[in-house]
XYZ file of C-alpha atoms in Angstrom:
303
model
C -30.518 1.986 17.808
C -34.739 0.810 19.499
C -34.277 -2.154 18.410
C -31.686 -5.071 16.684
C -34.643 -4.232 13.301
C -32.393 -0.793 13.395
C -29.359 -2.245 14.171
C -29.005 -4.602 11.067
C -30.495 -2.123 9.083
C -27.268 0.298 10.838
C -24.620 -2.166 9.594
C -26.557 -2.588 6.643
C -25.382 1.156 5.757
C -21.772 1.207 7.721
C -21.814 -1.478 5.364
C -22.516 0.441 2.002
C -20.414 3.283 3.380
C -17.183 1.300 3.154
C -17.819 -0.432 0.148
C -17.768 3.506 -1.346
C -14.444 4.065 0.303
C -13.360 0.881 -0.685
C -14.369 1.196 -3.807
C -12.070 4.116 -4.158
C -9.224 2.562 -2.850
C -9.302 -0.495 -5.541
C -9.013 2.773 -7.933
C -6.189 4.132 -6.382
C -4.250 0.305 -6.788
C -6.003 -0.348 -10.460
C -4.468 3.369 -11.633
C -1.113 3.716 -9.443
C 1.873 4.033 -12.613
C 4.349 2.327 -9.280
C 5.149 2.308 -6.070
C 5.873 6.183 -5.093
C 3.665 7.704 -7.781
C 1.206 9.355 -7.669
C -2.428 8.430 -9.764
C -2.770 11.772 -10.517
C -6.648 11.641 -11.960
C -7.608 11.421 -7.811
C -6.245 14.146 -6.885
C -4.885 14.256 -3.551
C -6.333 11.069 -3.005
C -4.148 9.860 -5.325
C -1.337 10.598 -3.321
C 0.280 6.569 -1.893
C -1.648 4.842 -4.071
C 0.965 1.079 -4.109
C -1.707 0.519 -1.832
C -5.386 1.272 -1.418
C -6.085 3.152 1.586
C -9.254 5.448 0.442
C -9.625 8.521 2.345
C -7.703 8.095 5.097
C -3.707 9.145 5.530
C -2.489 5.535 5.366
C -3.300 2.141 4.523
C -3.836 0.445 7.695
C -6.228 2.692 8.773
C -8.478 1.251 5.776
C -7.632 -2.033 6.129
C -8.493 -2.056 9.962
C -11.988 -0.515 9.153
C -12.690 -2.639 7.059
C -11.752 -5.997 9.067
C -13.904 -4.864 11.459
C -16.677 -4.032 8.778
C -16.486 -7.434 7.076
C -16.634 -9.334 10.020
C -19.555 -7.608 12.167
C -21.939 -8.139 8.661
C -20.754 -11.420 7.277
C -23.376 -13.232 9.445
C -26.566 -11.505 8.058
C -25.444 -12.342 4.703
C -26.474 -15.756 5.725
C -29.776 -15.217 7.791
C -33.102 -16.301 6.816
C -35.217 -13.908 8.615
C -37.137 -12.250 6.369
C -35.996 -11.571 2.878
C -32.507 -13.611 1.821
C -30.125 -10.926 1.662
C -30.586 -9.156 -1.433
C -27.489 -9.058 -4.130
C -26.571 -5.485 -3.197
C -25.297 -6.792 0.147
C -23.431 -9.609 -1.422
C -21.827 -7.089 -4.086
C -20.917 -4.324 -1.281
C -19.470 -7.380 0.858
C -17.157 -9.007 -1.830
C -16.614 -4.617 -3.487
C -15.013 -4.120 0.617
C -13.411 -7.791 0.802
C -11.154 -6.452 -2.479
C -10.453 -3.438 -1.300
C -9.545 -4.795 1.834
C -7.414 -7.078 0.254
C -5.291 -4.260 -1.428
C -4.955 -2.788 1.214
C -1.642 -5.590 1.796
C -1.622 -4.861 5.290
C -0.433 -8.550 5.862
C -1.914 -8.086 10.472
C -4.958 -7.428 9.211
C -5.731 -10.199 6.890
C -4.702 -12.641 10.016
C -6.787 -10.973 12.361
C -9.885 -11.225 9.351
C -8.918 -14.976 9.227
C -8.997 -15.324 13.536
C -12.447 -13.825 13.209
C -13.794 -16.040 10.324
C -12.426 -18.469 13.158
C -13.766 -17.297 15.111
C -17.025 -17.449 13.165
C -17.180 -20.586 12.469
C -16.925 -22.076 16.076
C -20.616 -19.589 17.033
C -22.554 -19.641 14.671
C -25.059 -22.657 14.437
C -26.130 -22.756 9.990
C -24.459 -22.183 7.613
C -20.512 -22.884 8.557
C -19.840 -24.844 5.160
C -21.176 -21.413 3.290
C -19.260 -19.383 5.008
C -16.265 -21.426 4.841
C -17.006 -22.281 1.506
C -17.458 -18.356 0.816
C -14.884 -16.895 2.961
C -12.238 -19.400 0.081
C -13.661 -17.991 -3.088
C -12.780 -14.765 -1.809
C -9.407 -15.610 -0.784
C -8.499 -17.439 -4.208
C -10.113 -14.641 -6.215
C -8.161 -11.841 -4.547
C -4.652 -14.049 -4.625
C -5.133 -14.133 -8.339
C -3.162 -10.926 -8.263
C 0.235 -11.443 -8.113
C 0.721 -8.864 -5.302
C -1.059 -9.868 -3.207
C 0.037 -13.335 -3.635
C 3.345 -12.004 -3.081
C 2.081 -10.152 0.160
C 0.211 -13.427 1.848
C 3.892 -15.883 0.488
C 5.847 -13.001 2.839
C 3.733 -13.857 5.777
C 5.990 -16.876 6.404
C 8.786 -15.810 5.344
C 11.652 -14.945 8.209
C 13.863 -13.280 5.779
C 11.103 -10.568 5.501
C 12.338 -6.964 6.657
C 9.572 -5.696 7.455
C 8.937 -8.384 9.663
C 12.150 -8.536 11.680
C 12.832 -4.700 12.457
C 8.909 -6.252 13.975
C 10.899 -8.270 15.835
C 13.635 -5.609 16.913
C 10.767 -3.608 18.233
C 9.311 -5.911 20.011
C 12.290 -7.188 21.911
C 13.204 -3.306 22.435
C 9.420 -3.225 23.684
C 10.099 -6.253 25.805
C 12.796 -4.332 28.429
C 11.216 -1.130 28.573
C 8.545 -3.310 29.895
C 10.853 -5.599 32.257
C 12.460 -1.532 33.370
C 8.906 0.348 33.745
C 7.032 -2.975 34.832
C 4.169 -2.086 37.229
C 2.777 1.794 35.932
C 5.026 2.002 32.640
C 7.081 4.683 30.845
C 3.856 7.262 30.635
C 1.267 7.706 28.270
C 3.653 9.036 24.741
C 6.793 7.694 26.608
C 7.713 5.393 23.750
C 8.723 7.724 21.891
C 10.425 9.690 24.115
C 12.042 6.200 25.547
C 12.735 4.474 22.609
C 16.112 5.837 21.263
C 17.561 4.430 24.705
C 16.212 0.789 23.555
C 16.755 0.165 20.264
C 18.516 -2.185 18.746
C 21.912 -1.933 17.069
C 20.577 -3.368 14.341
C 17.089 -2.011 13.812
C 16.478 0.376 10.425
C 14.653 2.854 12.894
C 16.190 4.092 15.865
C 13.039 6.275 16.775
C 9.484 4.711 16.839
C 6.466 6.438 18.492
C 5.072 3.573 19.015
C 5.928 -0.598 19.030
C 3.188 -2.571 16.207
C 1.898 -4.264 18.796
C -1.359 -2.936 20.845
C -0.693 -5.064 24.209
C 2.513 -4.332 24.111
C 2.305 -0.789 23.819
C -0.047 -0.389 25.999
C 2.192 -2.586 28.799
C 4.946 -0.359 28.298
C 3.311 2.761 28.244
C 0.355 2.004 31.478
C 2.588 -1.143 32.979
C 0.676 -4.115 33.834
C -1.916 -1.977 35.769
C -3.135 0.106 32.718
C -2.461 -3.618 30.481
C -4.878 -5.570 33.144
C -7.199 -2.848 32.483
C -7.598 -2.806 28.534
C -7.846 -6.671 29.620
C -10.900 -6.921 31.171
C -12.882 -4.452 28.555
C -12.889 -6.885 26.373
C -13.131 -10.099 28.749
C -15.930 -8.221 29.789
C -17.642 -8.070 26.271
C -16.902 -11.489 25.845
C -19.034 -12.116 28.430
C -21.777 -10.217 28.115
C -22.320 -10.945 24.261
C -22.090 -14.312 24.429
C -24.535 -14.558 27.701
C -26.685 -12.788 25.087
C -26.053 -14.511 22.134
C -26.729 -17.645 24.626
C -29.953 -16.163 25.759
C -31.526 -16.362 21.894
C -33.196 -19.104 20.221
C -32.120 -20.528 17.422
C -34.825 -18.937 15.401
C -34.049 -15.717 16.274
C -31.144 -14.978 13.049
C -31.175 -11.657 12.105
C -30.467 -11.185 16.828
C -28.006 -13.888 16.657
C -26.183 -12.121 13.859
C -25.811 -9.215 15.058
C -24.024 -11.006 17.782
C -22.168 -12.929 15.947
C -20.070 -11.116 13.701
C -19.614 -8.365 16.168
C -17.386 -11.085 18.495
C -15.911 -11.712 15.156
C -15.537 -8.659 14.383
C -13.419 -8.043 18.314
C -11.525 -11.563 17.832
C -9.912 -9.722 14.463
C -9.923 -6.115 16.032
C -7.186 -8.172 18.533
C -5.871 -10.442 17.025
C -4.566 -7.468 14.112
C -3.332 -5.764 17.103
C -0.765 -7.891 17.585
C 1.483 -6.537 14.809
C -0.134 -2.911 15.142
C -1.030 -0.536 17.230
C -4.293 -0.612 16.113
C -6.049 0.751 19.203
C -3.781 4.035 19.052
C -5.856 4.568 15.312
C -8.716 7.056 16.170
C -10.355 5.916 13.029
C -10.275 1.788 13.664
C -11.171 2.906 17.620
C -14.818 4.506 16.369
C -15.730 1.929 14.409
C -14.635 -1.105 16.889
C -16.229 1.042 20.399
C -19.912 0.924 17.655
C -19.640 -3.304 17.211
C -19.129 -3.656 20.308
C -22.748 -2.126 21.351
C -24.607 -3.600 18.687
C -24.709 -6.896 20.906
C -26.720 -4.735 23.526
C -29.151 -3.546 21.274
C -29.905 -7.144 20.906
C -28.920 -8.019 24.374
C -31.860 -5.163 25.995
C -34.702 -6.608 23.876
C -34.109 -9.852 24.658
C -33.935 -8.804 28.403
C -37.624 -7.177 27.822
C -38.997 -10.594 26.297
């Protein structure tokens, strides 16, 4: 990408593409006969249709991708550089948001909220618009009973999925204590988990721990976790430096950088309840979103 204009067009194109996938996810849920059912009209894409998954094999992947793109493109909706954002862009963002809600992935929802918080912390203007827009989106999607019930379960200590995750994390911490420096090795959780699984756990075998930092700590030890954290620490430091160098009137450039920062916050927070770093489709979008601030930074340094 040669400049900020190209980066902005790329992100806009990415938003349109994921909006199409989100629209498919909405259709999957809308015509699904119920849990365990199949939306026959959609052929193979109608399987496991009770939660939006688009073209992906599982709804968690779709949620991770949509969260990243929603956050990365949100600041552009506020930019007044050049023409106002077209109605098509706002519509695509709202459709993507609706599809994101229908994935019912609570961890990704929490990550999205954290990303919005980061966005509010770094934007210079438009905070009220961001907050109002997100509030309207949340209000609308919560009108769907399934979404509302799923959101309420986030704070339910008796939720069976939450209990299972807590037991899983305890087993992961036990593995980390026994192998602190270098961990149990790549893919070692699948091999070692049965030895550490709690008798209360519903599943005695696991391939991952539904927590990205814990997964890396268990399989790569403190050395690997430190290296992984350093990647994102350097990103935030350098992206923040680029943002500080940009003048207040460079609204398009600032939107690109702030969107990237917000998206990465959402990714990292979402990874506390899901091993999203092990999901190649999500990680691919993450790397792309991490790269765009440096397109802006390259041009800023040439001024």
